[in-house]
Tab-separated table of C-alpha atoms and ligand atoms in Angstrom:
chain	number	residue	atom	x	y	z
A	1	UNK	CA	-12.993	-16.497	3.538
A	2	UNK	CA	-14.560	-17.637	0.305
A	3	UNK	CA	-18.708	-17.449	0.700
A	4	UNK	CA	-20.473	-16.109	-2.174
A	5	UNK	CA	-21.649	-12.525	-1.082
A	6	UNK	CA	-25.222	-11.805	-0.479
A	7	UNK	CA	-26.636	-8.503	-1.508
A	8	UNK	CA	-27.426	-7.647	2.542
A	9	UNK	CA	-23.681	-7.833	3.278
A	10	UNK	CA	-23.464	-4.629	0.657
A	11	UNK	CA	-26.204	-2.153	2.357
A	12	UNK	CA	-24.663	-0.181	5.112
A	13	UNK	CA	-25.417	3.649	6.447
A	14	UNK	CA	-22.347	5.815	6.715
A	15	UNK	CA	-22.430	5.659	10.957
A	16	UNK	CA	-22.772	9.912	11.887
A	17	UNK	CA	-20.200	9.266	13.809
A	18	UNK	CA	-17.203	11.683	13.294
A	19	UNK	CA	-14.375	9.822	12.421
A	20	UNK	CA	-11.740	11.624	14.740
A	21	UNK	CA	-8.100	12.013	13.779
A	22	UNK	CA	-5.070	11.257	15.980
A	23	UNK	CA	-3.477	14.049	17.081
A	24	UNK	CA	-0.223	13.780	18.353
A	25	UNK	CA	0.924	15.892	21.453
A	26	UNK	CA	4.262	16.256	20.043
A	27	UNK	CA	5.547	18.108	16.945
A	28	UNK	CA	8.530	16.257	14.897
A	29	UNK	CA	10.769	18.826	16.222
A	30	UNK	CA	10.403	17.879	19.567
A	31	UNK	CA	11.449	14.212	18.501
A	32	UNK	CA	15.135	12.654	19.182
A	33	UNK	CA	16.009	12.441	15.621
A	34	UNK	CA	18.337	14.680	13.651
A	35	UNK	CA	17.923	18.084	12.348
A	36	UNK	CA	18.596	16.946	8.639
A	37	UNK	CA	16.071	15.249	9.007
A	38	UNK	CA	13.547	17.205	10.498
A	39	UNK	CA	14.283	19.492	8.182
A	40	UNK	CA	12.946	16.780	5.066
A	41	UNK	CA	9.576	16.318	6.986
A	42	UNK	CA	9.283	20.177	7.352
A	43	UNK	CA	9.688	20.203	4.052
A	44	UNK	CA	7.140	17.606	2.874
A	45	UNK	CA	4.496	19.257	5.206
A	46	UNK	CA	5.048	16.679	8.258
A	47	UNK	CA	4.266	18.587	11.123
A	48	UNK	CA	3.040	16.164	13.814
A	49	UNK	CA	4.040	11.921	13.695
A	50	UNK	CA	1.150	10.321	12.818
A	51	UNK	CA	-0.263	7.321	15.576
A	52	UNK	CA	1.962	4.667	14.389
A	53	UNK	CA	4.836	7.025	14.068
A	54	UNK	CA	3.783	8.410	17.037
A	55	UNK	CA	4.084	4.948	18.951
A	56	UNK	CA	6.585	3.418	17.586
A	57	UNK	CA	9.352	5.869	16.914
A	58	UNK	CA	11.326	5.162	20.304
A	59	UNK	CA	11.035	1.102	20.411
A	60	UNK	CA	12.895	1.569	17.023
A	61	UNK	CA	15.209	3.778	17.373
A	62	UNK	CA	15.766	1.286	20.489
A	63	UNK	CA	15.945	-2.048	17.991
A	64	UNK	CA	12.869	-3.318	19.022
A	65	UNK	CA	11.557	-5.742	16.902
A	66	UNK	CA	7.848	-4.495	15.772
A	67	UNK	CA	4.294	-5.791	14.649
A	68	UNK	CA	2.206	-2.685	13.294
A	69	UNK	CA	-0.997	-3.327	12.912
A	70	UNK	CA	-1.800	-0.614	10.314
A	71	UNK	CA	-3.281	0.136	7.160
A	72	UNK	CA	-1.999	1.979	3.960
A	73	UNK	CA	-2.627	5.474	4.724
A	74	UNK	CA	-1.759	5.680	8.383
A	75	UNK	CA	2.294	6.828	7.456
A	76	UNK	CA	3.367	3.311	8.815
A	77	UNK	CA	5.918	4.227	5.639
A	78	UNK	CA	7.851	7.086	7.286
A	79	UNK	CA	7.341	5.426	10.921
A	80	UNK	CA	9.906	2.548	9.365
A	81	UNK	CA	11.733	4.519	7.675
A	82	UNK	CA	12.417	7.431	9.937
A	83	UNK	CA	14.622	4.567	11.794
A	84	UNK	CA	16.244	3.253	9.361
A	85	UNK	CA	17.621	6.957	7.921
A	86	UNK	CA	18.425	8.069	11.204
A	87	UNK	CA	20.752	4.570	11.610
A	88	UNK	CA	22.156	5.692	7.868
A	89	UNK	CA	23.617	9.227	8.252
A	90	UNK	CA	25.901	7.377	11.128
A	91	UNK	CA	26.676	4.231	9.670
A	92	UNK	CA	26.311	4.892	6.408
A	93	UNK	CA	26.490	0.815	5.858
A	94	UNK	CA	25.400	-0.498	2.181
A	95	UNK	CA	22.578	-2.870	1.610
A	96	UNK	CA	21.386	-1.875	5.373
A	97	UNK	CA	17.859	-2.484	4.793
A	98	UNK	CA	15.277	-4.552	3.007
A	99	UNK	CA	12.470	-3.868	2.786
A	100	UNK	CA	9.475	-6.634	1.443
A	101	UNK	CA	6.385	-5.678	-0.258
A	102	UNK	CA	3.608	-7.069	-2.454
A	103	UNK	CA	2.988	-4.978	-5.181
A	104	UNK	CA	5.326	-2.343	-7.525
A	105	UNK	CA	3.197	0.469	-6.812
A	106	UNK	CA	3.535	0.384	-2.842
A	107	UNK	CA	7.436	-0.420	-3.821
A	108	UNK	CA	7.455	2.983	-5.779
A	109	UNK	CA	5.163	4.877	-3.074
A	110	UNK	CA	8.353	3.698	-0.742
A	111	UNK	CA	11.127	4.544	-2.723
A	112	UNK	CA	9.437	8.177	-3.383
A	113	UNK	CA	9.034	8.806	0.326
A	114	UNK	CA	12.345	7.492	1.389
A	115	UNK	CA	14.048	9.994	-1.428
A	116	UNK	CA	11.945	12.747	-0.301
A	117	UNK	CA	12.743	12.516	3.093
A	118	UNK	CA	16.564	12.147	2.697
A	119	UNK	CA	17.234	15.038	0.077
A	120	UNK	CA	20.892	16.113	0.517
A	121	UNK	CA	21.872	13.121	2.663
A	122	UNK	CA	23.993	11.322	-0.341
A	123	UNK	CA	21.558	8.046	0.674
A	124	UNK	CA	20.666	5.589	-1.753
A	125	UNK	CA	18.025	3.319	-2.869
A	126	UNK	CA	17.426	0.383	-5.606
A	127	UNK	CA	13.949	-1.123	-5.962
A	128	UNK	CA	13.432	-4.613	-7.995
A	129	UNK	CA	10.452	-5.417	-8.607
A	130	UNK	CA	8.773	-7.916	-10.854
A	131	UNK	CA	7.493	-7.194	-14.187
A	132	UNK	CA	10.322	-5.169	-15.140
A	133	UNK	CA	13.262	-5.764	-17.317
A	134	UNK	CA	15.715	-7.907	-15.212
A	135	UNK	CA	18.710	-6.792	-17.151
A	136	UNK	CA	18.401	-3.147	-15.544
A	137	UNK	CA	18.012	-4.872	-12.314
A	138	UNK	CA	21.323	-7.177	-12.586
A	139	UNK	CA	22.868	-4.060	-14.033
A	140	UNK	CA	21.522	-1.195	-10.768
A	141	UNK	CA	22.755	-4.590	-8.449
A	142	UNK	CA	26.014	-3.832	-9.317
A	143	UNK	CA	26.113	-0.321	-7.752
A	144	UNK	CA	25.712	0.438	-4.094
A	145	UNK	CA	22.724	1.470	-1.844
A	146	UNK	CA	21.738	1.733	1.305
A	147	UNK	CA	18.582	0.164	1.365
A	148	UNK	CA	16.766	-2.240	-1.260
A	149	UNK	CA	12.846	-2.329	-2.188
A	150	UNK	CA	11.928	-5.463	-3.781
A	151	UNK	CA	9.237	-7.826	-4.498
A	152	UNK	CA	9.922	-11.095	-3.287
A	153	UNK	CA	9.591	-13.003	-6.491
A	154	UNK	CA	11.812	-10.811	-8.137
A	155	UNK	CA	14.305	-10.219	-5.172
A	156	UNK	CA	14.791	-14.081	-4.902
A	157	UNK	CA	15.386	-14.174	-8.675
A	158	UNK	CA	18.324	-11.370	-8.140
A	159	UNK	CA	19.952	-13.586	-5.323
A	160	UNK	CA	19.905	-16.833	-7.161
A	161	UNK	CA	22.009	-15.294	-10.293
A	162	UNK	CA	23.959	-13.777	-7.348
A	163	UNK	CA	23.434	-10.248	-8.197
A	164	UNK	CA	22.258	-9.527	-4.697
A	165	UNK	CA	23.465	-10.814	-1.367
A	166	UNK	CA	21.250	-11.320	1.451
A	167	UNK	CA	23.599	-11.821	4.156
A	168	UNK	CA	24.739	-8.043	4.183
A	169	UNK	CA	21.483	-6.867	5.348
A	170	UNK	CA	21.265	-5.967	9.125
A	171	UNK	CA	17.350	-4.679	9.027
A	172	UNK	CA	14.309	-6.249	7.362
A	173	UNK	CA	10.716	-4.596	6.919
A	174	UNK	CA	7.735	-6.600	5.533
A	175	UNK	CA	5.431	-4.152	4.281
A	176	UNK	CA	1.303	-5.441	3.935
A	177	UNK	CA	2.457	-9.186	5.105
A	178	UNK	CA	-1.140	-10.037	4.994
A	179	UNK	CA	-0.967	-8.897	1.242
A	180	UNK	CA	2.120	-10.953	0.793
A	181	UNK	CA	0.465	-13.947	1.979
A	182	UNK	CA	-2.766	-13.608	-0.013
A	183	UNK	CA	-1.011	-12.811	-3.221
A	184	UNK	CA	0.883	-16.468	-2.570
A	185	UNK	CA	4.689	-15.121	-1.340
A	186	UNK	CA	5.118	-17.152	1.960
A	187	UNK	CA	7.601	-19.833	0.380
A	188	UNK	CA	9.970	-17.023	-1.237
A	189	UNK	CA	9.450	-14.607	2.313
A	190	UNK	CA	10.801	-17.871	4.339
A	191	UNK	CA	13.464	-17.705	1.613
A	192	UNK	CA	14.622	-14.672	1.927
A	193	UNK	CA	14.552	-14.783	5.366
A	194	UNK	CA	16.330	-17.441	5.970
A	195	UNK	CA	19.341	-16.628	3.507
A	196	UNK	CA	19.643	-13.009	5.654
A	197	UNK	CA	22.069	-14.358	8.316
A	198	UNK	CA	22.828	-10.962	9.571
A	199	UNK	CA	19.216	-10.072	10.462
A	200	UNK	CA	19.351	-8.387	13.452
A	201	UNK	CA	15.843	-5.803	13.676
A	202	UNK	CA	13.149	-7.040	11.901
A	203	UNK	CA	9.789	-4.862	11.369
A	204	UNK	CA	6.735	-6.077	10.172
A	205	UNK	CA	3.850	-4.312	9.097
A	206	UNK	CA	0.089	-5.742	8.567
A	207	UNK	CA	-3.448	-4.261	7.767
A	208	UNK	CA	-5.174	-7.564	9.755
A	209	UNK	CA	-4.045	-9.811	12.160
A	210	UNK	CA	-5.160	-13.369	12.019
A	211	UNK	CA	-4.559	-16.660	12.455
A	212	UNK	CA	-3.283	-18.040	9.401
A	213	UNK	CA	-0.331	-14.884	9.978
A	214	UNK	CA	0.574	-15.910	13.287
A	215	UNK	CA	3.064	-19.292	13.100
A	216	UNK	CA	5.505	-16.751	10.763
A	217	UNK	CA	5.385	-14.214	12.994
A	218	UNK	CA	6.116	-16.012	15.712
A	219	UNK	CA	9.187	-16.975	13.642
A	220	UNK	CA	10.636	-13.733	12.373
A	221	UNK	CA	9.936	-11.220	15.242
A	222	UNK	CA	11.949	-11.672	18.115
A	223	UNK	CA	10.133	-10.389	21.682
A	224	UNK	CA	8.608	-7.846	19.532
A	225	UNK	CA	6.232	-4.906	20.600
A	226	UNK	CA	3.025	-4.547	18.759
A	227	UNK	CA	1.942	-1.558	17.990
A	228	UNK	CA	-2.033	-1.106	16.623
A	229	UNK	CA	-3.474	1.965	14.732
A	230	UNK	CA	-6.535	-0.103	13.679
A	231	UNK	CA	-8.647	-2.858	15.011
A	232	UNK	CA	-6.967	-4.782	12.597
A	233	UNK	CA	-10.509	-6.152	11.674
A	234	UNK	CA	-11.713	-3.134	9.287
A	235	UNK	CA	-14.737	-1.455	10.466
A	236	UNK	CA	-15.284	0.655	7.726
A	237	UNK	CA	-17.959	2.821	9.525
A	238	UNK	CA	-17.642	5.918	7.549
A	239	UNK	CA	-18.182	4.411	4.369
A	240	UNK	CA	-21.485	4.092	2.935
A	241	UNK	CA	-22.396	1.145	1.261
A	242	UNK	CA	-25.548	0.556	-0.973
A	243	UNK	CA	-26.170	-1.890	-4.115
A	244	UNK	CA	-27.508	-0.534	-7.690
A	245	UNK	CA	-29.830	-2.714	-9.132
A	246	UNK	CA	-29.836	-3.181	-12.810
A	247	UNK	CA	-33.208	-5.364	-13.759
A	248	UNK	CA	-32.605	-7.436	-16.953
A	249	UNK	CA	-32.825	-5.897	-20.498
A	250	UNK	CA	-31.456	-2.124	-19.027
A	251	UNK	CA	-28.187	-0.666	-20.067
A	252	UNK	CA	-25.711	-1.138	-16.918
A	253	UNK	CA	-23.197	1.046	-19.051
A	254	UNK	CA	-25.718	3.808	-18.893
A	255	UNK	CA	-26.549	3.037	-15.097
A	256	UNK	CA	-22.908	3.884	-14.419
A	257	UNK	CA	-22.605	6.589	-16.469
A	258	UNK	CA	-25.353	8.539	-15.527
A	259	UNK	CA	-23.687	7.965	-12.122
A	260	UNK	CA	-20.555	9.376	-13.048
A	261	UNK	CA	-21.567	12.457	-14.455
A	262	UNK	CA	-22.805	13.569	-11.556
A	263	UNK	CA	-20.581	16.755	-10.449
A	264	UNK	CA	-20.229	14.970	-6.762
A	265	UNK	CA	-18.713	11.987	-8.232
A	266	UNK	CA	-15.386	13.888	-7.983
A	267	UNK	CA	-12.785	10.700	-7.459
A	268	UNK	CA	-14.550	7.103	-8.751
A	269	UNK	CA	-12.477	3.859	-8.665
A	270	UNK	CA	-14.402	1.235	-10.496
A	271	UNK	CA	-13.665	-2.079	-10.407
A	272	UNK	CA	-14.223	-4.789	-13.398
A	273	UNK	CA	-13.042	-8.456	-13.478
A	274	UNK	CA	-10.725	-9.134	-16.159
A	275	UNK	CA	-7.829	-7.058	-18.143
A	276	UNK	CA	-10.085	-6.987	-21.083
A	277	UNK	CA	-13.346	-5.804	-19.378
A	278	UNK	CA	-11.252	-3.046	-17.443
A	279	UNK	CA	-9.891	-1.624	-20.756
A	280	UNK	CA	-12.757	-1.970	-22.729
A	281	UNK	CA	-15.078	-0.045	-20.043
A	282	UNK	CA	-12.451	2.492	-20.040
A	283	UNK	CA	-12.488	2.806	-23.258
A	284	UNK	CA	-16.594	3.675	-23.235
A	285	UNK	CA	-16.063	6.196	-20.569
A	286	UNK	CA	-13.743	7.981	-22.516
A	287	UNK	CA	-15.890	7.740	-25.800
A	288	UNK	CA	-18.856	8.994	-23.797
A	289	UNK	CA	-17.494	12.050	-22.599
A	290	UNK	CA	-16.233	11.371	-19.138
A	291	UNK	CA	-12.286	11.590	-18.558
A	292	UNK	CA	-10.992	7.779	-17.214
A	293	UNK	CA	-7.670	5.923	-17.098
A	294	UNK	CA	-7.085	2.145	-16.500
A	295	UNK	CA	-4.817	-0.097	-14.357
A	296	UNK	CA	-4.144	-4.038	-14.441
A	297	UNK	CA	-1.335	-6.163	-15.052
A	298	UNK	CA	-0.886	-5.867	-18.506
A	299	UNK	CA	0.306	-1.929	-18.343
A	300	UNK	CA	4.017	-1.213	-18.327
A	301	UNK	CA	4.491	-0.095	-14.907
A	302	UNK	CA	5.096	3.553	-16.386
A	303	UNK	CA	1.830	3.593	-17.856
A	304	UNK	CA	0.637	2.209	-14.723
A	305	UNK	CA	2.173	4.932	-12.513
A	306	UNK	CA	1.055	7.608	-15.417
A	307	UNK	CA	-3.005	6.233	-14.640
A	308	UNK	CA	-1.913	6.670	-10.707
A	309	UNK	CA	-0.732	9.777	-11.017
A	310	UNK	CA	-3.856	10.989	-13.191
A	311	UNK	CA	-5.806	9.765	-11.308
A	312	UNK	CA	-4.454	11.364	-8.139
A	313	UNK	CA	-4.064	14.551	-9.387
A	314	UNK	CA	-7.903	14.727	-10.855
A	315	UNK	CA	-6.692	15.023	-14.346
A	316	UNK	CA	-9.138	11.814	-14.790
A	317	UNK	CA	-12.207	11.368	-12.766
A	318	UNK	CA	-12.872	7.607	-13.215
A	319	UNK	CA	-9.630	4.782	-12.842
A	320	UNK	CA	-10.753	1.575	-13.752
A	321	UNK	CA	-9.094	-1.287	-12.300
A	322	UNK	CA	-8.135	-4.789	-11.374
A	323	UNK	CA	-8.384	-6.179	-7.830
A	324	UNK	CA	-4.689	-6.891	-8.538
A	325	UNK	CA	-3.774	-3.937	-10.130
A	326	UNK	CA	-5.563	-1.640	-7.078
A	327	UNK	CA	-3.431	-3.063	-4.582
A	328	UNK	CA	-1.569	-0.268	-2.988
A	329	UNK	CA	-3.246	2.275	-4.326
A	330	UNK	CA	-2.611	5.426	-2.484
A	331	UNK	CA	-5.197	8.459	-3.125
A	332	UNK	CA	-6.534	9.623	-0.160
A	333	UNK	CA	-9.771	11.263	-1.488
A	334	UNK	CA	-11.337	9.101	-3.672
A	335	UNK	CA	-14.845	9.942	-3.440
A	336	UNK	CA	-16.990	6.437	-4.332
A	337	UNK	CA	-15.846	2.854	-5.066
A	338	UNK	CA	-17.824	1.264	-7.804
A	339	UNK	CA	-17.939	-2.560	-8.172
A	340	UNK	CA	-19.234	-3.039	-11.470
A	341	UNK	CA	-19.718	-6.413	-11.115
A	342	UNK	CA	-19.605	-8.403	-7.634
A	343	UNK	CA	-16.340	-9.149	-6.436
A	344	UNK	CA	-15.756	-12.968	-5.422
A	345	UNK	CA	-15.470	-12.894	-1.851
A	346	UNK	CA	-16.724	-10.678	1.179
A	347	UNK	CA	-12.566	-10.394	1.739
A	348	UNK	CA	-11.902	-8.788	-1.353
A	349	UNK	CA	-15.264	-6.633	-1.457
A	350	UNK	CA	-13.571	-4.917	1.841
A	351	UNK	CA	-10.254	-4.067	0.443
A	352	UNK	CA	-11.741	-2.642	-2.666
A	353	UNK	CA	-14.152	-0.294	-0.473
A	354	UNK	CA	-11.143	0.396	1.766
A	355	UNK	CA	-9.881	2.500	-0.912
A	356	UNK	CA	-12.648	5.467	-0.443
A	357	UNK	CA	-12.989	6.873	3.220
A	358	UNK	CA	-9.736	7.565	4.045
A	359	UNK	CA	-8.000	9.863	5.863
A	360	UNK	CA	-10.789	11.111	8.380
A	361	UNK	CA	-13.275	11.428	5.386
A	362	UNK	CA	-16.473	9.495	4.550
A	363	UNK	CA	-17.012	7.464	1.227
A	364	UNK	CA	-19.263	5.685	-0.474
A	365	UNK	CA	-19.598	1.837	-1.955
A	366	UNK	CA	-22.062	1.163	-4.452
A	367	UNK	CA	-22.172	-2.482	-5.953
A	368	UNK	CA	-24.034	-3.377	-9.280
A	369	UNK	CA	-26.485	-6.279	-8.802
A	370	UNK	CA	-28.810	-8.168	-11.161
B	401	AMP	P1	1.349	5.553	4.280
B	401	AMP	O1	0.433	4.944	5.314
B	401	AMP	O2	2.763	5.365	4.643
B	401	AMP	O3	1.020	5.080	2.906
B	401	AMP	O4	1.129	7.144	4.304
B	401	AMP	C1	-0.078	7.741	3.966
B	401	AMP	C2	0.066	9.206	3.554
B	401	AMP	O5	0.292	10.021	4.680
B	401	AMP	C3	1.216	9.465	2.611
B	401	AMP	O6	0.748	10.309	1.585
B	401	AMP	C4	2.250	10.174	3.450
B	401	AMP	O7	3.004	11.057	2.672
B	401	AMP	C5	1.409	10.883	4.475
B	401	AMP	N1	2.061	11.048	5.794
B	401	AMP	C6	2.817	10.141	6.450
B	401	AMP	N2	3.231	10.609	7.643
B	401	AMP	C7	2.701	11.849	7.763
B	401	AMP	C8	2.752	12.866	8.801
B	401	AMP	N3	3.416	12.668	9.940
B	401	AMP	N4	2.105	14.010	8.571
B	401	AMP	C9	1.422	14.203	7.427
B	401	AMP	N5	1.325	13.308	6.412
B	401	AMP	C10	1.957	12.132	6.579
């Protein structure tokens, strides 16, 4: 959807209505998967399965192919991969499962939930993922593991100097297909897909369901079952959205950081344009007293990870960031969303105020305007 946003579309009460959190009737203990297991999701405070792990544990234990029509945020992470280590402590196979997503911070987010949750197993993981030294990558292909996270540009780029060979893997996931498609990776998913001959269980995971989606879905799920935490069209209710006008000649800097130093301001993600204008505003916060990190593409992904992690553990108030760079992003209490300037389209306005009101709690939008 590309129509230039009108102030009107950024003005929205916070509906009273409690946003009310699924509660599952079962515990995991009650569920048909093994006590090793059970024992890692004691252990990383997982008492009940969320919805989508909720409704879609059995189908996949079963094989069923699966469309899950959920966000970042629901634990549609653990509902694929509680599957896939169950099928692991039998088999044990290498290269079992790969699993597709957009960006190298959801890759990471992955790979740290799938080693937390099989601690003492002896299972193994590799993730490739673009923007990192391909060297390491050729050289971690070499050894075995059980399941592979990977971009697709840079996955592709491991198979064509053979380091990595697609026909070995049994189980595919594409994580945030919707984000895979925006961000331009249909021609290297169809790739992929079609050099795994031995795909037999194929889950697939969106935020939104639309049209443009459906013709490769049709494709690479076979009879599947869909399973939907979300309308799959974001409401976004429980955030409240309002525009901050800056009239000509007044200091925006000083518009936002009178903002931010407000002690309820706990958790900000702002969001600038470029590379430049997100380190450079950065930059001012710091000078001016108030504790910020940055994100875009330019940042080594440790550095990147280090802002995350700051960020997420309130050792910095403010992140500044990229569209790009945001992608994935997964804090659960980030107070207010700031775009500091007006994002290009209505689609990419809801993503970025996706990223507050999470989790059962309300947030706020606020968009600078001329
Ligand atoms: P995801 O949607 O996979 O990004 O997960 C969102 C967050 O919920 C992550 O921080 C998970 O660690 C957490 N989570 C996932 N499943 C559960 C669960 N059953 N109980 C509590 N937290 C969970």
């Amino acid at each position: 959807m590309v129509s230039p946003l009108k102030p009107e579309q950024l003005v929205k009460e916070a509906s009273g209505k409690e946003v009310v959190e699924y509660k599952s009737e079962r515990t995991f203990d009650s569920l048909p998967i093994s006590d090793k297991l059970k024992a890692c999701l004691k252990a990383k405070g997982y008492e009940r399965p969320s919805e989508i792990q909720d409704k879609s544990l059995e189908y996949l234990l079963d094989k069923r192919d699966i469309l899950g029509i959920a966000e970042t945020g629901t634990g549609k992470t653990a509902a694929f991969l509680i599957p896939i280590i169950e099928d692991l402590q039998i088999h044990r196979k290498k290269s079992f499962a790969l699993i597709l997503l957009p960006t190298r911070e959801l890759a990471m987010q992955v790979e740290d939930e799938f080693k937390s949750m099989t601690k003492g197993m002896g299972l193994y993981s590799a993730s490739y993922i673009g923007g990192t030294n391909i060297n390491t990558d050729l050289k971690n292909a070499r050894r075995d593991s059980n399941i592979v996270i990977a971009t697709p540009g840079r996955l592709l780029d491991l198979v064509q100097r053979r380091a990595i060979n697609l026909s070995r893997f049994n189980t595919l996931i594409l994580d945030e297909f919707d984000r895979m498609l925006d961000m331009g990776f249909v021609k290297d998913m169809k790739q992929i897909i079609a050099g795994m001959k031995n795909r037999n269980h194929t889950l697939l995971f969106s935020a939104t369901l639309d049209k443009k989606q459906e013709s490769m879905i049709n494709e690479v799920l076979t009879n599947p079952v869909t399973v939907k935490v979300s309308s799959g069209e974001k409401t976004n209710d429980h955030i409240s959205q309002d525009v901050v006008r800056v009239p000509q000649g007044e200091d925006k800097f000083q518009v936002l950081l009178n903002m931010v130093s407000q002690e309820n301001y706990e958790k900000v993600l702002v969001f600038e344009e470029t590379k430049h204008q997100v380190r450079k505003l950065c930059a001012k916060l710091n000078a001016a007293g108030i504790k910020s990190d940055d994100i875009h593409g330019n940042k080594s992904q440790n550095a990147r990870q280090n802002a995350l992690n700051a960020f997420k553990h309130g050792y910095v108030k403010v992140l500044v960031a990229t569209d790009v760079a945001s992608r994935g992003i997964d804090v659960n209490d980030i107070t207010h969303v700031i775009n500091y300037q007006l994002p290009m389209t209505y689609d990419s306005y809801i993503h970025r105020i996706g990223r507050t009101g999470r989790a059962g709690k309300t947030g706020v939008a606020l968009t600078f305007v001329n």
